CSV table of C-alpha atoms in Angstrom, one decimal:
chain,number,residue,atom,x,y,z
A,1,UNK,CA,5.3,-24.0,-8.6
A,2,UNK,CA,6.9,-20.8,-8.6
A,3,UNK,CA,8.8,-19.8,-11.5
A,4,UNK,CA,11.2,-17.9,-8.3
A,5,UNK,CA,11.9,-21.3,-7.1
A,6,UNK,CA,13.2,-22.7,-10.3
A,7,UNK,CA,15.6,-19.8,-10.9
A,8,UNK,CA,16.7,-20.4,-7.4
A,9,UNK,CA,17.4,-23.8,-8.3
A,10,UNK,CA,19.0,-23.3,-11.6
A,11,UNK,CA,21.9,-21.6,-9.3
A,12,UNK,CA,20.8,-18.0,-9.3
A,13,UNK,CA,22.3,-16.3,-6.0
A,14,UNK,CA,19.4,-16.4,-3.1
A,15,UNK,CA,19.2,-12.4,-3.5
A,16,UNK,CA,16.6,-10.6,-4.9
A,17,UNK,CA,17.5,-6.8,-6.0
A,18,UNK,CA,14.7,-4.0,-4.2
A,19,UNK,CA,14.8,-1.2,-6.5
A,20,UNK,CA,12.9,1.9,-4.8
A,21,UNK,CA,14.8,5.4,-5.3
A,22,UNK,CA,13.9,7.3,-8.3
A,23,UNK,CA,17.4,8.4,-8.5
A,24,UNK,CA,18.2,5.4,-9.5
A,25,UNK,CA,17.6,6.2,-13.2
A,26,UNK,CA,15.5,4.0,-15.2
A,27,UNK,CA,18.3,3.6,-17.6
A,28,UNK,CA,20.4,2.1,-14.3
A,29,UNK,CA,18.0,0.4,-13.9
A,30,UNK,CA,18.1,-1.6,-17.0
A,31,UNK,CA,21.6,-1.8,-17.2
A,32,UNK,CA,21.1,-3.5,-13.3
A,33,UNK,CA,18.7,-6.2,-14.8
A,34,UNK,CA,20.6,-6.7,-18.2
A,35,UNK,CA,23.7,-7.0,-15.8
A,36,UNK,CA,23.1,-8.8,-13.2
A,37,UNK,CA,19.8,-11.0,-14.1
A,38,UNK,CA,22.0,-14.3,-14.5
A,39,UNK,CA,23.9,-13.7,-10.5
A,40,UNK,CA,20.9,-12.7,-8.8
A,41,UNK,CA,17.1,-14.4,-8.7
A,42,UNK,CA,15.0,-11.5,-9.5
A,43,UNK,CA,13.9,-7.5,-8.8
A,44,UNK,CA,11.4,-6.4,-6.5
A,45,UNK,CA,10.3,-2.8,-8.0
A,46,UNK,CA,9.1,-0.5,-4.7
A,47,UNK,CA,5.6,1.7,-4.9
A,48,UNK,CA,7.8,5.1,-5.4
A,49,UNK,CA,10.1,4.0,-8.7
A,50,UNK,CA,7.1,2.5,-10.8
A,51,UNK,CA,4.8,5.4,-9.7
A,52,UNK,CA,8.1,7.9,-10.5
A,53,UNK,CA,8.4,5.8,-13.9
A,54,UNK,CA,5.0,4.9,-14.8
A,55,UNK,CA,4.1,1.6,-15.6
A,56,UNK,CA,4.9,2.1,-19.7
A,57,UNK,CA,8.5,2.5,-18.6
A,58,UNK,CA,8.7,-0.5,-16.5
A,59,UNK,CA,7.0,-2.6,-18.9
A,60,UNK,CA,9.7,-1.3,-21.7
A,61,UNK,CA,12.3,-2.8,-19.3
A,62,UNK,CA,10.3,-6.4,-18.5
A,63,UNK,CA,9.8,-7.2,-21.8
A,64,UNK,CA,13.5,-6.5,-22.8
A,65,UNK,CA,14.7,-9.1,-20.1
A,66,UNK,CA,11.8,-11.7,-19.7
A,67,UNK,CA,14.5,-14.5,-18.5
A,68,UNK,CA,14.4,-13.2,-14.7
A,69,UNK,CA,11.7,-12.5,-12.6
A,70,UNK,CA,10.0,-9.2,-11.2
A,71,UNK,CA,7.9,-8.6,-7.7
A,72,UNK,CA,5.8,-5.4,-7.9
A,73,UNK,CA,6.1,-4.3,-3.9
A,74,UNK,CA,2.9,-2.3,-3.7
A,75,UNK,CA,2.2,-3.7,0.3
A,76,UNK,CA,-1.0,-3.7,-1.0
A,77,UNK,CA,-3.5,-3.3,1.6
A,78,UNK,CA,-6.7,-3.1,1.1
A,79,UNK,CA,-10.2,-4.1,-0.2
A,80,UNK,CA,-10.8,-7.1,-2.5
A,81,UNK,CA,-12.1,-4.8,-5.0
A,82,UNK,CA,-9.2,-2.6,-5.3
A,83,UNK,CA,-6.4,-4.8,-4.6
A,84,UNK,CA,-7.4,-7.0,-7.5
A,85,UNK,CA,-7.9,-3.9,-9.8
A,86,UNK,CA,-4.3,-2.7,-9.1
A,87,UNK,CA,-3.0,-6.0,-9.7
A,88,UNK,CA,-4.9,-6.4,-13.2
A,89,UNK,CA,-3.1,-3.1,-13.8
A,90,UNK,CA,0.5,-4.1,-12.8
A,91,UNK,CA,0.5,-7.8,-14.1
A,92,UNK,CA,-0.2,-6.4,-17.3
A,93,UNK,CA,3.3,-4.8,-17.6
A,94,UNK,CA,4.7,-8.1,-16.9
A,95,UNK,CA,5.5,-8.6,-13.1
A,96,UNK,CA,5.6,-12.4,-12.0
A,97,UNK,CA,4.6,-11.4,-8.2
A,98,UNK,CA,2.2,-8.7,-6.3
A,99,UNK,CA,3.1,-8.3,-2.6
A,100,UNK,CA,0.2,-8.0,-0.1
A,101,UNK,CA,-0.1,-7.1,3.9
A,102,UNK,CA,-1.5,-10.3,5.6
A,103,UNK,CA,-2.7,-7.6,8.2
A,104,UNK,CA,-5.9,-6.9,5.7
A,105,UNK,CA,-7.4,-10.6,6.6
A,106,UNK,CA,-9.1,-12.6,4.1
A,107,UNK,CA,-12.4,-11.9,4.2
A,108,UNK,CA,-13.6,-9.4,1.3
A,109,UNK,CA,-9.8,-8.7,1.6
A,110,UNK,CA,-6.9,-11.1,0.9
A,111,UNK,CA,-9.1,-14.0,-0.9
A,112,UNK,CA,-10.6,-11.9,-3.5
A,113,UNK,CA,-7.2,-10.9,-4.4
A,114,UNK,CA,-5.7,-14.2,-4.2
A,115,UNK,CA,-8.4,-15.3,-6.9
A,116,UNK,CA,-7.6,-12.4,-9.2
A,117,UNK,CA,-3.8,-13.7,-8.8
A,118,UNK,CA,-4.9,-17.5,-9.5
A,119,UNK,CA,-7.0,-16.1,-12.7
A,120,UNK,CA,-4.1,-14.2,-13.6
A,121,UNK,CA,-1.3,-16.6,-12.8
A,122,UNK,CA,0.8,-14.4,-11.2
A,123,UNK,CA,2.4,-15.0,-7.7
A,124,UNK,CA,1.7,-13.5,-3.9
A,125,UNK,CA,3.5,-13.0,-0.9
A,126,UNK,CA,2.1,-12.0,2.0
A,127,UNK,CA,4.2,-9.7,4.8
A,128,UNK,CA,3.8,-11.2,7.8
A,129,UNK,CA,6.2,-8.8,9.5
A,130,UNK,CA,8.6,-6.1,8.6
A,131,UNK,CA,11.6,-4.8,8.8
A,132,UNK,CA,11.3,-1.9,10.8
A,133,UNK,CA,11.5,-1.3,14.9
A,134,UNK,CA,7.9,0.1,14.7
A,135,UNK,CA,6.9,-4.0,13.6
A,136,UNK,CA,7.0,-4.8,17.1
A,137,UNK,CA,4.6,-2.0,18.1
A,138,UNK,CA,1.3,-4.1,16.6
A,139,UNK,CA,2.1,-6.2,13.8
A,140,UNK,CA,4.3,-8.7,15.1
A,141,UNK,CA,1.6,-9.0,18.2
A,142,UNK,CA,-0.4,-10.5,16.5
A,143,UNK,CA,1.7,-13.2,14.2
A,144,UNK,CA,0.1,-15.8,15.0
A,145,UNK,CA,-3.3,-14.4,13.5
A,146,UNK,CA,-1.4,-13.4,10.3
A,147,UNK,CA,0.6,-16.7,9.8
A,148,UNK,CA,-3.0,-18.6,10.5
A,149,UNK,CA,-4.4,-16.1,7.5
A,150,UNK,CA,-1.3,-17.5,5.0
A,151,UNK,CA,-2.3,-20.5,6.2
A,152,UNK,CA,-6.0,-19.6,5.3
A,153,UNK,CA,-4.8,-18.5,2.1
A,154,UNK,CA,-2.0,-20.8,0.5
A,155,UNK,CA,0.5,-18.3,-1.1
A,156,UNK,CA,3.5,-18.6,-2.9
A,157,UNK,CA,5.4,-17.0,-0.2
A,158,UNK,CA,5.9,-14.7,2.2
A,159,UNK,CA,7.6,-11.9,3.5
A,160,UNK,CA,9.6,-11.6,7.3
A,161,UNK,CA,12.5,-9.6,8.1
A,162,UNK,CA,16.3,-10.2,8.3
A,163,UNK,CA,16.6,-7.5,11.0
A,164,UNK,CA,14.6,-9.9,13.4
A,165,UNK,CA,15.8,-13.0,12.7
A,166,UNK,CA,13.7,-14.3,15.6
A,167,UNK,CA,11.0,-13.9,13.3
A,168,UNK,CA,12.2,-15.9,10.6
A,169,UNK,CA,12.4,-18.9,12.8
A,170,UNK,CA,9.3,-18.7,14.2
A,171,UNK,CA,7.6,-18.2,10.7
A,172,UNK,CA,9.6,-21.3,9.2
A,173,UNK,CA,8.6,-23.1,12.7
A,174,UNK,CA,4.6,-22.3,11.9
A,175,UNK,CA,4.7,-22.5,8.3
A,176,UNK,CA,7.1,-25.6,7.3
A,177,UNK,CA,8.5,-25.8,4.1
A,178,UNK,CA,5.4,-25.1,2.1
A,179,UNK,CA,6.1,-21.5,1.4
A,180,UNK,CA,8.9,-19.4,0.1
A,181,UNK,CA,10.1,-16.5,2.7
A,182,UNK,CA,11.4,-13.4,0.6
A,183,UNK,CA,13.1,-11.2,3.8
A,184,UNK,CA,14.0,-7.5,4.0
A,185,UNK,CA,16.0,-5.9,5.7
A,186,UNK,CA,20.3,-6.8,4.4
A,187,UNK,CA,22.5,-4.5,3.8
A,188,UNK,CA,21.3,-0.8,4.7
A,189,UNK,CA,18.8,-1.4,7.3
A,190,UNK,CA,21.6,-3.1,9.0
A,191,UNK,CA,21.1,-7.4,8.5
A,192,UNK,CA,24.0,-9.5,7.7
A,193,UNK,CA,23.9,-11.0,3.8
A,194,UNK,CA,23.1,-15.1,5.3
A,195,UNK,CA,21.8,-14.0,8.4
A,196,UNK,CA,17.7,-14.1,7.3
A,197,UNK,CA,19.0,-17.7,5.5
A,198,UNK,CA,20.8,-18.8,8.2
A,199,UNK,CA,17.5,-18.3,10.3
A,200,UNK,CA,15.0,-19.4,8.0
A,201,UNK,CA,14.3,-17.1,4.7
A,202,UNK,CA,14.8,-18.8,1.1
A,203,UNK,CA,16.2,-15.8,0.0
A,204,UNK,CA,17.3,-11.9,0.8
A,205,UNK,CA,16.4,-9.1,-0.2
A,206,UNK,CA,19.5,-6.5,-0.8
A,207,UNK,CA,18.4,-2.7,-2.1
A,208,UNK,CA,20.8,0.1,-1.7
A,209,UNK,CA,23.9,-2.1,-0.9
A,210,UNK,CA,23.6,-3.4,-4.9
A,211,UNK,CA,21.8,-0.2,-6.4
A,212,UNK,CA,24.1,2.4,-4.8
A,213,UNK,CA,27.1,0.4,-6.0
A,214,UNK,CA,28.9,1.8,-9.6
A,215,UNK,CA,29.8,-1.8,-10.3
A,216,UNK,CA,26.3,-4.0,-9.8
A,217,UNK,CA,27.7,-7.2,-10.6
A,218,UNK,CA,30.6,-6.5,-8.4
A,219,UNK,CA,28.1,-5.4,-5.3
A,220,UNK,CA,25.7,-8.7,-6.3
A,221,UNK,CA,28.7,-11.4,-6.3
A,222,UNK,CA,30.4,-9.7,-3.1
A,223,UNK,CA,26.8,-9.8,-1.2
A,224,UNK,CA,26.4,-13.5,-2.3
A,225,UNK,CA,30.0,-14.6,-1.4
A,226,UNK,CA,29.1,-12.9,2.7
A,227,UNK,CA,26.1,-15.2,2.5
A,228,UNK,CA,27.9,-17.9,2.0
A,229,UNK,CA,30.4,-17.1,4.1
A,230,UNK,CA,27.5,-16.5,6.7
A,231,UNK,CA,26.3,-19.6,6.5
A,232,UNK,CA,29.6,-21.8,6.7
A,233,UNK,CA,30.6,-19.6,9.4
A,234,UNK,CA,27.7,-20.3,11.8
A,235,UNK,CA,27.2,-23.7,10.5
A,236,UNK,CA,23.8,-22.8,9.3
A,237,UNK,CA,24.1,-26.2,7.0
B,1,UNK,CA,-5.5,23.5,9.8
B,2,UNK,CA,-6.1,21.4,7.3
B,3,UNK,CA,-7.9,23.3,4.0
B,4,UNK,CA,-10.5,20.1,3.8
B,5,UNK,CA,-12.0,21.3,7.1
B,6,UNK,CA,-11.9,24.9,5.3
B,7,UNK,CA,-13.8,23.4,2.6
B,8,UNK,CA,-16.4,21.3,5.1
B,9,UNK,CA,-17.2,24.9,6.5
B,10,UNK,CA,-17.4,26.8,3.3
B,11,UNK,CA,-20.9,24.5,2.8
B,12,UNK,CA,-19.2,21.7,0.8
B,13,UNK,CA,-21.0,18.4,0.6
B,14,UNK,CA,-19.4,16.1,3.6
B,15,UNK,CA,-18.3,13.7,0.6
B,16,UNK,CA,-15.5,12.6,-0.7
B,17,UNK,CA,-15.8,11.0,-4.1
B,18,UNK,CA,-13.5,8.3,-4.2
B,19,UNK,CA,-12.0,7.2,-8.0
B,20,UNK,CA,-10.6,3.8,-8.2
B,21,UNK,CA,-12.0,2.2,-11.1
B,22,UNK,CA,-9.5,2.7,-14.5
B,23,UNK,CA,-12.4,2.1,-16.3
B,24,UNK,CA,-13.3,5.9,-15.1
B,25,UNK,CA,-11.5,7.6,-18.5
B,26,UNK,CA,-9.2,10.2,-17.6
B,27,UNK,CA,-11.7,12.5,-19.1
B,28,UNK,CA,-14.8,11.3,-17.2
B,29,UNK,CA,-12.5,11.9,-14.0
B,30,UNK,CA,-12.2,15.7,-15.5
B,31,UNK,CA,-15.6,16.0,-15.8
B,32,UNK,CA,-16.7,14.9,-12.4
B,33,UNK,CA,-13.9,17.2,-10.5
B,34,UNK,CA,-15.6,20.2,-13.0
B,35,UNK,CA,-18.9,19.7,-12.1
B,36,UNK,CA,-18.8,17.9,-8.4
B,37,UNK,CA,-15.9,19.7,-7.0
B,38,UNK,CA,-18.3,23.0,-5.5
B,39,UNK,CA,-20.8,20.4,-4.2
B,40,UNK,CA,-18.0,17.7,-2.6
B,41,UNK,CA,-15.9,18.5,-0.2
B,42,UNK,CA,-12.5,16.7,-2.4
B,43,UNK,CA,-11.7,13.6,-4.1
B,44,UNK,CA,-9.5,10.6,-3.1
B,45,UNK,CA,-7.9,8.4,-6.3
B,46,UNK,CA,-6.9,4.8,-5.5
B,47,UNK,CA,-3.8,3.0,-6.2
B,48,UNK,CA,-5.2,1.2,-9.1
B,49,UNK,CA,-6.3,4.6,-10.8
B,50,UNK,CA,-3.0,6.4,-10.3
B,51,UNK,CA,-0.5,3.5,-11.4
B,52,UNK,CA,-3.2,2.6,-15.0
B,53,UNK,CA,-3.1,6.9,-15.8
B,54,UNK,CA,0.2,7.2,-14.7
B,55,UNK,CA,0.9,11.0,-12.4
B,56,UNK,CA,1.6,13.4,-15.3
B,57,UNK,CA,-2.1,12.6,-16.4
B,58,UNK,CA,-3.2,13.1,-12.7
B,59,UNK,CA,-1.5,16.1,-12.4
B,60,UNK,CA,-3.3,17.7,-15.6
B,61,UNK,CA,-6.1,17.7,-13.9
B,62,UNK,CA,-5.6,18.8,-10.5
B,63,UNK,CA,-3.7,21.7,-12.0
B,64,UNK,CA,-6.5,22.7,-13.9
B,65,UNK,CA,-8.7,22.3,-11.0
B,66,UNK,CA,-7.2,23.5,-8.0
B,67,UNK,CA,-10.0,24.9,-5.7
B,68,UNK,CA,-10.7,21.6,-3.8
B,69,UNK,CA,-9.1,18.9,-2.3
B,70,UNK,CA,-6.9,16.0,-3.5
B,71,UNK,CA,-6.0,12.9,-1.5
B,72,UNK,CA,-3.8,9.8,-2.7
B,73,UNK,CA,-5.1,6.7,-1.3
B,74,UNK,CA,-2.1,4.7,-1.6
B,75,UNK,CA,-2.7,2.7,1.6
B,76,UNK,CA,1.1,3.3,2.6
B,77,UNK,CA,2.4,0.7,4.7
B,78,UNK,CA,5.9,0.2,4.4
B,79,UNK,CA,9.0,1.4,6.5
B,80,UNK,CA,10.2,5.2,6.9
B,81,UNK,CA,12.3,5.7,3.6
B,82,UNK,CA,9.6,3.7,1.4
B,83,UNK,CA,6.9,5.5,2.4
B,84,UNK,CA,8.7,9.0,2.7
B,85,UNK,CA,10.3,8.7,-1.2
B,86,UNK,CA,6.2,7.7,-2.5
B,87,UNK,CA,4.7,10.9,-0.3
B,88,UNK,CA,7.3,13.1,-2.2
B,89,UNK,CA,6.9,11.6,-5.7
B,90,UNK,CA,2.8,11.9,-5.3
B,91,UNK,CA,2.7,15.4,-4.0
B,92,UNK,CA,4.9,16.4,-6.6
B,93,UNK,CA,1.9,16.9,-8.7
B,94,UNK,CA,-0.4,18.5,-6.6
B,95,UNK,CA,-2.2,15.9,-4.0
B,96,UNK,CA,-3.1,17.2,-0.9
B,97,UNK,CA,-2.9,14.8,1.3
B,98,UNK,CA,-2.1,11.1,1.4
B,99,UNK,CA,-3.6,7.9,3.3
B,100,UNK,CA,-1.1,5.5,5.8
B,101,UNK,CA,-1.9,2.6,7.7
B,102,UNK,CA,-2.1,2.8,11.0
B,103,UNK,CA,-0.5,-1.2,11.7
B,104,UNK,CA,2.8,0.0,10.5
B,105,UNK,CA,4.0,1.6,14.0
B,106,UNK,CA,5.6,4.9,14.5
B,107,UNK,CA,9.2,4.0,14.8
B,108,UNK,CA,11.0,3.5,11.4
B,109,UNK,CA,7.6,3.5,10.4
B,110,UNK,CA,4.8,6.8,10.4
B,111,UNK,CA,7.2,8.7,12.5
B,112,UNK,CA,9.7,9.5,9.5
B,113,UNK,CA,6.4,9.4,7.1
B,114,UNK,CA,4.8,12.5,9.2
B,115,UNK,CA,8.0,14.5,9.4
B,116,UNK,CA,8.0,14.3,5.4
B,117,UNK,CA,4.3,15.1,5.6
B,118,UNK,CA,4.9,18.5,8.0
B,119,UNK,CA,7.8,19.7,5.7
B,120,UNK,CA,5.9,19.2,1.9
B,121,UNK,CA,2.9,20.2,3.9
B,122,UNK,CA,0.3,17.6,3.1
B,123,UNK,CA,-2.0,15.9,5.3
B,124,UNK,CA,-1.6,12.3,6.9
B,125,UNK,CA,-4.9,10.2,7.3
B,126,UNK,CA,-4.2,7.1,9.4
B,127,UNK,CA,-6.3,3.8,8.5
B,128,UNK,CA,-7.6,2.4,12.1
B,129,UNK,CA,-9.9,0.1,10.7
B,130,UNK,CA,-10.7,-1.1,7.1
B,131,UNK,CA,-14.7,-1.5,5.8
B,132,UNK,CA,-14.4,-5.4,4.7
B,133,UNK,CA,-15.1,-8.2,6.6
B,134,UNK,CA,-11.3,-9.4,6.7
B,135,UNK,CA,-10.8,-6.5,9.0
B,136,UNK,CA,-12.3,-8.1,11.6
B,137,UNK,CA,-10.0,-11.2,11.5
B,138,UNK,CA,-6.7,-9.0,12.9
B,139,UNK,CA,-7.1,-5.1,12.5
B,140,UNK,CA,-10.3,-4.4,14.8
B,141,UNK,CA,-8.7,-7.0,17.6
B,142,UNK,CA,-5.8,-4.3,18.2
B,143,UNK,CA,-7.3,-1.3,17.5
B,144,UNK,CA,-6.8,0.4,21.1
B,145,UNK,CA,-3.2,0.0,19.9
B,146,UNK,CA,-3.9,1.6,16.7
B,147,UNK,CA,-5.2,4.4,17.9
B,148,UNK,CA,-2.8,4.5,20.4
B,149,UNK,CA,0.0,5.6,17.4
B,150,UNK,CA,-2.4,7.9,16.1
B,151,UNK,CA,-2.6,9.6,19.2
B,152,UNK,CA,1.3,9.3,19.0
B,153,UNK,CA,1.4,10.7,15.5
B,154,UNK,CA,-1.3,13.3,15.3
B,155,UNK,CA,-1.8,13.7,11.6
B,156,UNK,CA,-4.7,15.4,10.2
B,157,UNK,CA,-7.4,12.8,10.3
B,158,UNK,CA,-8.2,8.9,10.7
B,159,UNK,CA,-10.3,6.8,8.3
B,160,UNK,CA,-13.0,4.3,10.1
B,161,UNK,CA,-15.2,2.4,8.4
B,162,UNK,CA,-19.0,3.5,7.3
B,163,UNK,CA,-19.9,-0.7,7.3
B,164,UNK,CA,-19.2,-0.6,11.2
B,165,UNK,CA,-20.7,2.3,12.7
B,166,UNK,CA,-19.3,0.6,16.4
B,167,UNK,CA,-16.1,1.2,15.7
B,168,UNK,CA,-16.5,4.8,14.7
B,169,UNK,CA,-18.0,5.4,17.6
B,170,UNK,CA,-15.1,3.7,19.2
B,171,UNK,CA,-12.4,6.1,17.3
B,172,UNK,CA,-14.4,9.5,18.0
B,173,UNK,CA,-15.1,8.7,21.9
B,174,UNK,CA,-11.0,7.8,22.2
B,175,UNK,CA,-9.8,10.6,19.6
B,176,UNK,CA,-12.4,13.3,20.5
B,177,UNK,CA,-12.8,15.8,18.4
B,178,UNK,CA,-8.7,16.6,17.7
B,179,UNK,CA,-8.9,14.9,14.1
B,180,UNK,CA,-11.2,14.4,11.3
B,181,UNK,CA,-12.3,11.2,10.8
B,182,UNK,CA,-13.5,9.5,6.7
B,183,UNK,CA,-15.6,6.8,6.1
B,184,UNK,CA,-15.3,4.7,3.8
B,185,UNK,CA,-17.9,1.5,2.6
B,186,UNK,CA,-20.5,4.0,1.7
B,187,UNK,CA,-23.2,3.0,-0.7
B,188,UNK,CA,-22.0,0.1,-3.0
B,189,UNK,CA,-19.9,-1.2,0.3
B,190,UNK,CA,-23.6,-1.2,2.0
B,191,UNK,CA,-23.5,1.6,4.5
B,192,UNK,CA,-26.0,4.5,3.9
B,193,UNK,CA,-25.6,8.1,3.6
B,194,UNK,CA,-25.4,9.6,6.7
B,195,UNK,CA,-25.1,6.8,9.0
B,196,UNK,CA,-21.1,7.2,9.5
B,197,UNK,CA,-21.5,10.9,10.1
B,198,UNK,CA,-24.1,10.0,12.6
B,199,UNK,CA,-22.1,7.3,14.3
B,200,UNK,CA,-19.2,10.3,14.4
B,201,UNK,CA,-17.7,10.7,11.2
B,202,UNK,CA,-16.8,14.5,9.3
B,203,UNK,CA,-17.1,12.9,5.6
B,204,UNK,CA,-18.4,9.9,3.9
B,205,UNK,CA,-16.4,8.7,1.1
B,206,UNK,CA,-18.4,7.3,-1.7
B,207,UNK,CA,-17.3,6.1,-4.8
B,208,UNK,CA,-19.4,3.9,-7.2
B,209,UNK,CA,-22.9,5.5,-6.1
B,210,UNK,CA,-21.5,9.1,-8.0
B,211,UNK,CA,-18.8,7.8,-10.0
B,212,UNK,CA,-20.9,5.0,-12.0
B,213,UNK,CA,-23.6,7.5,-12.5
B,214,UNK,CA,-24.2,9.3,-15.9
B,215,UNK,CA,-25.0,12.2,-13.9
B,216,UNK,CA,-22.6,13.0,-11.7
B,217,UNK,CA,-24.0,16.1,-9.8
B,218,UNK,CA,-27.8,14.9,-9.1
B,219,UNK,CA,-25.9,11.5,-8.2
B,220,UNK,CA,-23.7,13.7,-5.5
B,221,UNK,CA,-26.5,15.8,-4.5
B,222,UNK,CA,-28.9,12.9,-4.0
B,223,UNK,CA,-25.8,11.7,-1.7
B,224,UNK,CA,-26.0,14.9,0.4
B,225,UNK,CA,-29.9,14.8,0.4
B,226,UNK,CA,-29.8,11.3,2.0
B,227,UNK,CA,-27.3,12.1,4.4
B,228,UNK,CA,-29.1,14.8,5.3
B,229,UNK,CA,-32.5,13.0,6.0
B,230,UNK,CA,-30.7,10.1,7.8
B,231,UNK,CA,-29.2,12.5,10.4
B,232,UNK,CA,-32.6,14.1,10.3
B,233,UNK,CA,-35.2,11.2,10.8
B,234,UNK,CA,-32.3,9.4,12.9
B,235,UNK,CA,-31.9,12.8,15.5
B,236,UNK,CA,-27.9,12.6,15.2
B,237,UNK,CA,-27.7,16.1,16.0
């Protein structure tokens, strides 16, 4: 079982923190894990801040605060070979989870990696839809074939986004309870905190309304509190 | 016009060595850019190369090399501001041009990553179809729609895959002649030297063949020399 699931359950607020902009220093970027690691359930680190950083520098800050839990967001996306050499390369720095486009299939694609992860005990999710408009253009087409590839595949979780809530439900209504759903989209890109929760999604993931804030526990507690709120609201219990 | 099609005319090799493997030192990377880059029309670095050397490193050498091409295979498929931050941070040090999936859409998606292209001025290569098997299962199925945002986008060039001639043949006869086209799955992937440029392809992107060789240049010139006779003895011109 996911160590994510058990932070979750040891009352960690259902929010993981995505931390993508450079400008967010890494400095801040300690001081957000050292601050907020006991409110929120983990850190997904985007492609741009550990390739700004480097992977030394994000390793310095992992091994500093091992008692949370880190997502390395590469949407990785492509052959076996390669997607398994880049997660060799970021699982040594400490990461609990690789992310991975369920788009790639699992032929000479996804199940290579997903052995690599096994080896390597280390956690995947797999996007089955995103948070942008331009998801509806092909990739949420074809759900159906993507959900039946998680299914192929047995990961710890997956991805689907808050901004469609719509396609929470329907991945919850495939999948059942077997699998964690991580969803994008709160906050700046315009979901409610509760909403991807209400509709589905074990937990949210909040960027720039926690990293842009000057007080990060302050921005984590308030975002937690409108979920809850969310959820009593519209009954979602 | 984008300088790789400069290079292609200048009598370069239509090759692109492709450098994935971390086990390629830093300093065997420097010696196959020295002594491949007048016979090789560029070079494209994976993920897992870029994040294990870290950019300052990767920078070193492109500075000290600049007269040929650099691309950043980084797969991108994320939304607009994700994508757009990583194209900035990469080109920072020197890459030319930088690889996006084609299954992310254009709006919120490619749209906002080709605008960031246009103004840093490096070239977009849009994925349409991946050289594994698993790329069958979803990617191939809607790749009228793929191309379809390519056509929407018009970056610089598409990548089609050297294991399935068909659907090169598919992307050139939609596409015409407006954008380059790279193959990958060349050589250790299975396809052989010349056949993706016969089935309508302007490079071949090898990577293993050259870069597990202990010669580099007769290993890239016995690439061109195959490509070559194929087109020859197959009449592709």
């Amino acid at each position: 079982m996911s160590r994510l699931l058990d932070l979750i359950r040891s009352g960690r607020g259902r929010v993981i923190v995505a931390v993508d902009d450079p400008l967010i220093t890494l400095s801040r970027f300690k001081e957000l894990v050292m601050k907020t690691k006991d409110v929120v359930s983990g850190f997904k680190l985007g492609l741009p801040y550990i390739l700004s950083y480097g992977l030394d520098s994000i390793r310095s800050v992992i091994t500093d605060f091992r008692d949370t839990y880190y997502i390395a967001d590469l949407k990785l996306a492509d052959i076996d070979v390669v997607m398994s050499l880049t997660t060799k390369v970021v699982c040594r720095v400490g990461f609990n989870g690789v992310i991975a486009h369920g788009f790639v299939g699992l032929k000479g694609g996804l199940d290579g990696l997903k052995s690599v992860c096994d080896e390597l005990g280390v956690d995947l999710y797999i996007v089955t839809s995103m948070s942008h408009l331009g998801s509806t253009e092909i990739y949420d087409l074809v759900i159906d074939k993507v959900l039946s590839v998680v299914e192929g595949l047995r990961p710890t979780g997956v991805i689907a986004p808050a901004t469609r809530p719509e396609v929470i439900r329907r991945v919850r209504s495939y999948l059942g309870r077997t699998y964690l759903i991580l969803s994008p989209g709160v906050g700046a890109q315009g979901a409610s905190p509760g909403s991807a929760i209400c509709a589905g999604a074990d937990l949210e993931i909040v960027g720039r309304a926690i990293t842009s804030s000057q007080d990060f526990v302050k921005a984590s507690e308030e975002v937690i509190k409108s979920q809850l709120k969310y959820l009593e609201v519209s009954r979602c219990y």
